[in-house]
Structure formats: structure tokens, C-alpha cells
CSV table of C-alpha atoms and ligand atoms in Angstrom, one decimal:
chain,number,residue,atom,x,y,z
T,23,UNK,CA,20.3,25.5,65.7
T,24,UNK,CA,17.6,23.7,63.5
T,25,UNK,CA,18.7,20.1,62.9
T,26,UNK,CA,21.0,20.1,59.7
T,27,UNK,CA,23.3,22.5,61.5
T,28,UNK,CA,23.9,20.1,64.3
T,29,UNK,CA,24.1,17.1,62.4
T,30,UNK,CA,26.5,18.9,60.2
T,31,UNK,CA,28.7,20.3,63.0
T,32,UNK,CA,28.7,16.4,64.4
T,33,UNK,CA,29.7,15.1,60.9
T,34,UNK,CA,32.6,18.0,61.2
T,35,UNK,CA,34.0,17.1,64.5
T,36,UNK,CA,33.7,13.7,63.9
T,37,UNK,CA,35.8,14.5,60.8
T,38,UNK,CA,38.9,16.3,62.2
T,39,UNK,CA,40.5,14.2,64.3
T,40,UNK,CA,40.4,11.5,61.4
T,41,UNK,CA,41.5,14.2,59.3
T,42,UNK,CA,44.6,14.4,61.5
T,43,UNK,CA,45.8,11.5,61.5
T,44,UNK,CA,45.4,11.2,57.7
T,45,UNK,CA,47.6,14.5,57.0
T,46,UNK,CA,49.9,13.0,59.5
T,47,UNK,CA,49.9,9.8,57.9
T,48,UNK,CA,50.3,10.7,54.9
T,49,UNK,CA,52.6,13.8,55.5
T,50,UNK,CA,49.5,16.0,53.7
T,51,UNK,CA,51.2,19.6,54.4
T,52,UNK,CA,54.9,18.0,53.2
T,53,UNK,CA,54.0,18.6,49.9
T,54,UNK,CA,53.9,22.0,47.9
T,55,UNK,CA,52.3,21.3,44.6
T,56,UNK,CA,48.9,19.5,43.6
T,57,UNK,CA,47.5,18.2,40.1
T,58,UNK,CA,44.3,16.3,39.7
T,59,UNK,CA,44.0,14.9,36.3
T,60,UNK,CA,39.6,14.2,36.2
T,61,UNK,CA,40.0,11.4,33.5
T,62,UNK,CA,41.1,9.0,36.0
T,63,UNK,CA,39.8,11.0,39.1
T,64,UNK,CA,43.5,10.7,40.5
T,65,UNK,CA,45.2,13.7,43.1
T,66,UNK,CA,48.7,13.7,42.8
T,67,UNK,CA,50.8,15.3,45.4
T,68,UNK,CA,54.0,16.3,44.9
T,69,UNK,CA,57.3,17.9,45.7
T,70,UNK,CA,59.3,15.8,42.6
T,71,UNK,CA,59.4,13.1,41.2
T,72,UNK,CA,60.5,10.6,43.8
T,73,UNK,CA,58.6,12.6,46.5
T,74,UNK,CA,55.0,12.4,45.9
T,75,UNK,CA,51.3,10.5,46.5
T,76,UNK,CA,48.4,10.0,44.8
T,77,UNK,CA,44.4,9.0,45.8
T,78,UNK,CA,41.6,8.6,44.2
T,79,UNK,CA,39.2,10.9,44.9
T,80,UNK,CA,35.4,11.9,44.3
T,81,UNK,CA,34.7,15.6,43.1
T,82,UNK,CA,32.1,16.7,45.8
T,83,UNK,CA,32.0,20.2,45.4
T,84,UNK,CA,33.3,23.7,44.5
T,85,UNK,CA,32.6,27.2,46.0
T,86,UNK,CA,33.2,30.2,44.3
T,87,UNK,CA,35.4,32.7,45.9
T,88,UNK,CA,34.2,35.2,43.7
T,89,UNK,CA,30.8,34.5,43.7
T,90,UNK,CA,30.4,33.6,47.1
T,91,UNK,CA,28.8,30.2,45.7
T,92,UNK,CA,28.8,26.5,46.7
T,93,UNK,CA,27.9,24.2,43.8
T,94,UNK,CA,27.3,20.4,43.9
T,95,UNK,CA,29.0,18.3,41.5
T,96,UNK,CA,25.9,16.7,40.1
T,97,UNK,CA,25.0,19.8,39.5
T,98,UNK,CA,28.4,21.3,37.8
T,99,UNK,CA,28.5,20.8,33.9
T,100,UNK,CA,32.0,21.8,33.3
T,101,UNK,CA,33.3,19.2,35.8
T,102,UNK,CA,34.6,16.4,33.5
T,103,UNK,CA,34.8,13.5,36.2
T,104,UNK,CA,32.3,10.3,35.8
T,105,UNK,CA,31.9,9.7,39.4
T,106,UNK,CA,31.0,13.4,40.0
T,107,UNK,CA,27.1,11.8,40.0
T,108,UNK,CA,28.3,9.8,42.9
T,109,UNK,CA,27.2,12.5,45.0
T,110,UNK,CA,23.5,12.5,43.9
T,111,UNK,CA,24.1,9.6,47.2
T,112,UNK,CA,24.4,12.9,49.0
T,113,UNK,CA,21.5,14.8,47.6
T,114,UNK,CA,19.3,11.8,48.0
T,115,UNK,CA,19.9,11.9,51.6
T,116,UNK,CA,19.7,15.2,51.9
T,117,UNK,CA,16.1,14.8,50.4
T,118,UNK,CA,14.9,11.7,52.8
T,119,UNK,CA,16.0,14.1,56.0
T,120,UNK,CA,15.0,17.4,54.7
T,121,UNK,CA,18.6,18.9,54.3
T,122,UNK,CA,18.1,22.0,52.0
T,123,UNK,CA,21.6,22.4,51.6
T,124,UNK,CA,22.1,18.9,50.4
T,125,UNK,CA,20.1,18.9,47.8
T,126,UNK,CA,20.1,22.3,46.0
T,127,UNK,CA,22.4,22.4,43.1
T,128,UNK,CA,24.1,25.6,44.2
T,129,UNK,CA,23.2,28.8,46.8
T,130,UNK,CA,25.0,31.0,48.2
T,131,UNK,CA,27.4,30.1,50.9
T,132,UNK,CA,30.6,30.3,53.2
T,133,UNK,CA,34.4,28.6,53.6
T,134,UNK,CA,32.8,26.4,56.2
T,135,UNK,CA,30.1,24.6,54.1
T,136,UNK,CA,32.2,23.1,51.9
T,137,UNK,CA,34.0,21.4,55.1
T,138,UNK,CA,30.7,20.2,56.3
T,139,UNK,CA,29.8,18.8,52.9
T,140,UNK,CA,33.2,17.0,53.0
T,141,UNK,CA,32.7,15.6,56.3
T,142,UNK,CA,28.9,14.6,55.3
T,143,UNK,CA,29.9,12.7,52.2
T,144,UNK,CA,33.6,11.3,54.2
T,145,UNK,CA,30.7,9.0,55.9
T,146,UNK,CA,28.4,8.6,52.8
T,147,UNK,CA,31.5,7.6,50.6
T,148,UNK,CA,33.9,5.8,53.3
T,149,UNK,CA,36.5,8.2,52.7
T,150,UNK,CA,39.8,7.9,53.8
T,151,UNK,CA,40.7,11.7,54.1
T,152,UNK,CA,39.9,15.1,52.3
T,153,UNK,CA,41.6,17.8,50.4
T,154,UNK,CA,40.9,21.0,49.3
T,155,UNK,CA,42.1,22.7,46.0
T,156,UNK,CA,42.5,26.0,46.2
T,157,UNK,CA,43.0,27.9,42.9
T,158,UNK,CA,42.4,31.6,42.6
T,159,UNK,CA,39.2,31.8,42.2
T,160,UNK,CA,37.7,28.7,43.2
T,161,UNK,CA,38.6,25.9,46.5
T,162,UNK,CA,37.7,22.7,44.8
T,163,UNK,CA,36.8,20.2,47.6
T,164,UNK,CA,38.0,16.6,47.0
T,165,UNK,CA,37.1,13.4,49.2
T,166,UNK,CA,40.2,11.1,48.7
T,167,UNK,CA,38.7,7.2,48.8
T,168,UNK,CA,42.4,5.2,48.4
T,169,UNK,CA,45.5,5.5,48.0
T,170,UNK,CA,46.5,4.2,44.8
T,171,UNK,CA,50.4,2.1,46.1
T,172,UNK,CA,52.8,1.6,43.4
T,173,UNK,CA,54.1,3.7,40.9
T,174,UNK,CA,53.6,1.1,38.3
T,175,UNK,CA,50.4,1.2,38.2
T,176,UNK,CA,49.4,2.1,34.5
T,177,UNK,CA,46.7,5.1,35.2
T,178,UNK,CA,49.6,7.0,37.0
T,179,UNK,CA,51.5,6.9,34.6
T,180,UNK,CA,49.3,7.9,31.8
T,181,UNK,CA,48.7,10.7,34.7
T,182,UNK,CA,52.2,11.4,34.5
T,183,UNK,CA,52.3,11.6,30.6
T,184,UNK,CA,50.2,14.4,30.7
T,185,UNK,CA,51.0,16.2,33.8
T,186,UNK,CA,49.0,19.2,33.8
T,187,UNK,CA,45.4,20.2,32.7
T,188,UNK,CA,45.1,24.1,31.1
T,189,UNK,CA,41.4,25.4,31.7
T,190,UNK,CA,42.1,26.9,28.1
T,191,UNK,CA,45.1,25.0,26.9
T,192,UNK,CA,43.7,20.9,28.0
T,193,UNK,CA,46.2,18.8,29.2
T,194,UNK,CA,50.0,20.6,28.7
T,195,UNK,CA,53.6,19.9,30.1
T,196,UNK,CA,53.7,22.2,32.9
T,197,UNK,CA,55.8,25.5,33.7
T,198,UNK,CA,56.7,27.4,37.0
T,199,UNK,CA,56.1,31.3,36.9
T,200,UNK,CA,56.3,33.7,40.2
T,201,UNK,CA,52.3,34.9,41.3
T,202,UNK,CA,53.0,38.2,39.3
T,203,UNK,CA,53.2,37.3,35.8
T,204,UNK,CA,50.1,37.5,33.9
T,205,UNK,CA,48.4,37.5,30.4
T,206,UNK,CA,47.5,41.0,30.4
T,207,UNK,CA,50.3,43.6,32.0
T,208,UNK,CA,53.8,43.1,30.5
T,209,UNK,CA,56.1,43.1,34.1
T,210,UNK,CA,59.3,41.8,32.8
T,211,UNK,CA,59.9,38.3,32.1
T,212,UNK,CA,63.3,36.7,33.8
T,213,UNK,CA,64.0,32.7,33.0
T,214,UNK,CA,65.9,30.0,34.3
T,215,UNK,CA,67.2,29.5,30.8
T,216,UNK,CA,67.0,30.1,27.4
T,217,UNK,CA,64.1,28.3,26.3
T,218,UNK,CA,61.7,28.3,23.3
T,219,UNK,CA,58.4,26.5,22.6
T,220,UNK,CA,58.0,22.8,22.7
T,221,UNK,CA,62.0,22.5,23.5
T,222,UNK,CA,63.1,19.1,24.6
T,223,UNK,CA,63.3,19.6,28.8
T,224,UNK,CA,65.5,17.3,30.8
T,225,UNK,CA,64.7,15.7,33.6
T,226,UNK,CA,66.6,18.4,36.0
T,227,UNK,CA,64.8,21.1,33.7
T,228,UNK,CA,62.1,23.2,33.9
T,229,UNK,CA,60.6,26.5,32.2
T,230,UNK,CA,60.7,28.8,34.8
T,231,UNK,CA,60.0,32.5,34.6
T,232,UNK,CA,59.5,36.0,36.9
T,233,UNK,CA,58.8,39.5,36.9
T,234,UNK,CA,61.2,42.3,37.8
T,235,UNK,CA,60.5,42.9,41.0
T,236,UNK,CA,60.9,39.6,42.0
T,237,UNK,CA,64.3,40.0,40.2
T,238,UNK,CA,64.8,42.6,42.2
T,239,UNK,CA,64.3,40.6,45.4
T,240,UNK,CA,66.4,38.0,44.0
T,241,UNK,CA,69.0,39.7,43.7
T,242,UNK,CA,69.0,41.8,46.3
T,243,UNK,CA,69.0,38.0,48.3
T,244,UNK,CA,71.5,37.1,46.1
T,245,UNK,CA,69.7,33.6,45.2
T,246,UNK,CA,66.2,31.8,45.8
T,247,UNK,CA,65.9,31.5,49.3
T,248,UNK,CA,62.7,31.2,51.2
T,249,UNK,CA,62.4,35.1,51.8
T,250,UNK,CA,63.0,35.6,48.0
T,251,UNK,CA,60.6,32.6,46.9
T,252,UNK,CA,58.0,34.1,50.1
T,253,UNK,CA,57.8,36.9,47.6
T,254,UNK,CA,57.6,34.8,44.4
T,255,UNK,CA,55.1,32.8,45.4
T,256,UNK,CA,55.7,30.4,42.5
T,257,UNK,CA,52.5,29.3,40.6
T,258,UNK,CA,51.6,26.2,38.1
T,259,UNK,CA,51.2,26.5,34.7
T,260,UNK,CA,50.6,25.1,31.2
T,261,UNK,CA,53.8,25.7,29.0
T,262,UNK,CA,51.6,27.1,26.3
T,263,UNK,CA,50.1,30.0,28.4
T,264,UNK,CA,53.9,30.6,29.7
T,265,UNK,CA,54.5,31.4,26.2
T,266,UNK,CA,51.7,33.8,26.3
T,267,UNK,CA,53.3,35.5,28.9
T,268,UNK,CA,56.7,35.6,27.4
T,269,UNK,CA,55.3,36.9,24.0
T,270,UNK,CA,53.3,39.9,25.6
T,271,UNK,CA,56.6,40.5,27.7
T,272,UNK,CA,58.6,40.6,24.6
T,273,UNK,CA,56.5,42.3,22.2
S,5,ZN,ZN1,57.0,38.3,40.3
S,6,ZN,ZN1,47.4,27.2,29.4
């Protein structure tokens, strides 16, 4: 082991038990859906509306499933977050102790870095806990540095105006589709209810929309239930790319 790997697997095992008691805390795993919104650098957490948290967090880092490739967020143009330079803290000390890994922009790496980093910067930053956004092609890792308490406070609910950010839509009201629905195979296109674009949703409302086959399992279940919605695997969505998908379906 040269000496960034065992300061690095300190920093880790310092980090999980702290870990642990945040996600207990904090009931981490109680909640099924995410949404960061980068303008105000706020995670929001959430099973509804009444059920939810949010932290402030710093961007430290993404790796590429694809690409088998960490990247810094200093380094990252298309992250849109001010304090992403915050963790040129992290390259500078990578510099000072001759941490190769702390300092290049982006190489080639593993699932695990991206832990280390967060436990490496969890002590730079005085985080209170981490979280890791994983999309389908990329785990976005997030150090959370406070819990943001009341539901008044005016940036969550600007955060709440907005609700969901589109890679190619920007920020849109978001939609529920099952993990088979896409933009490029038509699969069948089954909704909650009739619904056109930019319709007026209640609060009890949602545009919600799967394929056949998970029709298929559906009603073979008779409802949603969690071997039916196992099969779903409900994703997140913009309402403008749900359109997308409904046009292609009914073309
Ligand atoms: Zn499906
Ligand atoms: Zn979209």
C-alpha cells in the first residue's frame, strides 16, 4: 500500500460509522426518490410532500459508469453549482501531500474511489453525511453540509416551484414512467389518466405512464403491488420528455 491508499482507507472507515448514524438519523434509505436542484445546491429527499428532507450539499465528484471515469468538480464544466470550486480545498491538499488522485481533474477509476473522495472531503468540508446519486449513466457523489429545518424557508420553496431539472428540457414539473419506456422504441404507453400537455395537475395527481408488459404484469397482479412495481421500476422524469414518449407511442 503506498501512502494515499492507507490514508484514504482510514478517511473511509473513519467515515462509515458516522455515515450510519446519519442514514439512521435521518431515515436516509426511507425515502424513494431524490432531486437536487444546483442553483441553490439543495438535495431534496422525498417520498411526498409531507414526507421529505433536504441538505445542502457540495458537488464533489462524478464517475462515469460508462466510461469507467472519476471527474472532480473543479474540473467538470457542465456542473452548474457555484461551490463546485470548493473542492479545489481538496486538490490543494492533494498537491501539498502528493495525492495523485486528488489533484488530477479526471482518470480512470472504480465504484470505491468516489467513496474515498467523499470521506476525504467529509473531513476537509465538516460534512454532516454523504449521498450518492445514481442515474443511469452516471453516480453523482454529494457531501451533504446541513440540514436546511423548516419548510418555510424561501430557497425550498423556490426548489419546490420548479421541482425537477431535464438534462435537455431545464427545470420541468416532473412525471413518473415505468424503467421501460423510452424515446426511441414505441412499447405501448398505458396512463393513470387521460392527460394532455401542460394540463392543470392536482395535488393527488400525477402523469404517470407504462409499457405493455408492465401492463401485463399489472394486470396479471390485478393492481400495483410491490411485485408488479418490482417490475416497473418506476423512473423520474420531465413532463416534456413524457410527451416525447407518448407522441412516438402514438404515432
Ligand atoms: Zn414497463
Ligand atoms: Zn425532459
Amino acid at each position: 500500500m503506498n501512502h494515499y491508499q492507507e490514508f484514504a482507507a482510514a478517511q473511509l472507515q473513519k467515515l462509515i460509522p458516522i455515515q450510519d448514524e446519519f442514514k439512521k438519523q435521518y431515515k436516509i434509505d426511507s425515502y424513494s426518490n431524490w432531486f437536487y436542484d444546483s442553483d441553490s445546491e439543495i438535495l431534496r429527499l422525498y417520498n411526498d410532500e409531507t414526507d421529505e428532507v433536504f441538505f445542502k450539499y457540495i458537488p464533489i465528484g462524478t464517475f462515469s459508469l460508462t466510461s469507467k471515469t472519476w471527474m472532480w468538480s473543479w474540473f467538470n464544466k457542465y456542473l452548474s453549482e457555484k461551490n463546485k470550486f470548493e473542492t479545489l480545498k481538496i486538490k490543494k491538499f492533494g498537491k501539498i501531500n502528493h495525492y495523485t488522485k486528488l489533484y488530477e481533474g479526471a482518470f480512470q477509476s472504480d465504484e470505491y474511489d468516489g467513496w474515498e473522495f467523499l470521506a476525504i472531503s467529509f473531513d476537509i468540508f465538516n460534512g454532516i453525511g454523504a449521498y450518492n446519486v445514481k442515474t443511469e449513466n452516471i453516480d453523482f457523489y454529494l457531501l451533504l453540509t446541513e440540514k436546511i429545518e423548516s419548510n418555510m424557508n424561501p430557497e425550498i420553496k423556490l426548489l419546490k416551484q420548479k421541482t425537477l431539472e431535464c438534462g435537455s428540457h431545464g427545470f420541468q414539473r416532473p412525471a413518473f414512467v415505468c424503467q421501460h419506456l423510452n424515446l426511441e422504441n414505441p412499447i405501448g404507453f398505458e396512463e393513470a389518466m387521460e392527460t394532455h400537455k401542460g394540463m392543470e395537475l392536482n395535488e393527488n395527481e400525477d402523469l404517470q405512464a407504462w409499457c405493455n408488459e408492465c401492463e401485463k404484469v399489472r394486470v396479471q397482479y390485478g393492481e400495483w403491488n410491490e411485485e408488479s412495481e418490482k417490475f416497473a421500476k418506476i423512473k423520474l422524469i420531465c413532463e416534456n420528455c413524457y410527451f416525447e414518449m407518448k407522441e412516438l407511442n402514438n404515432a
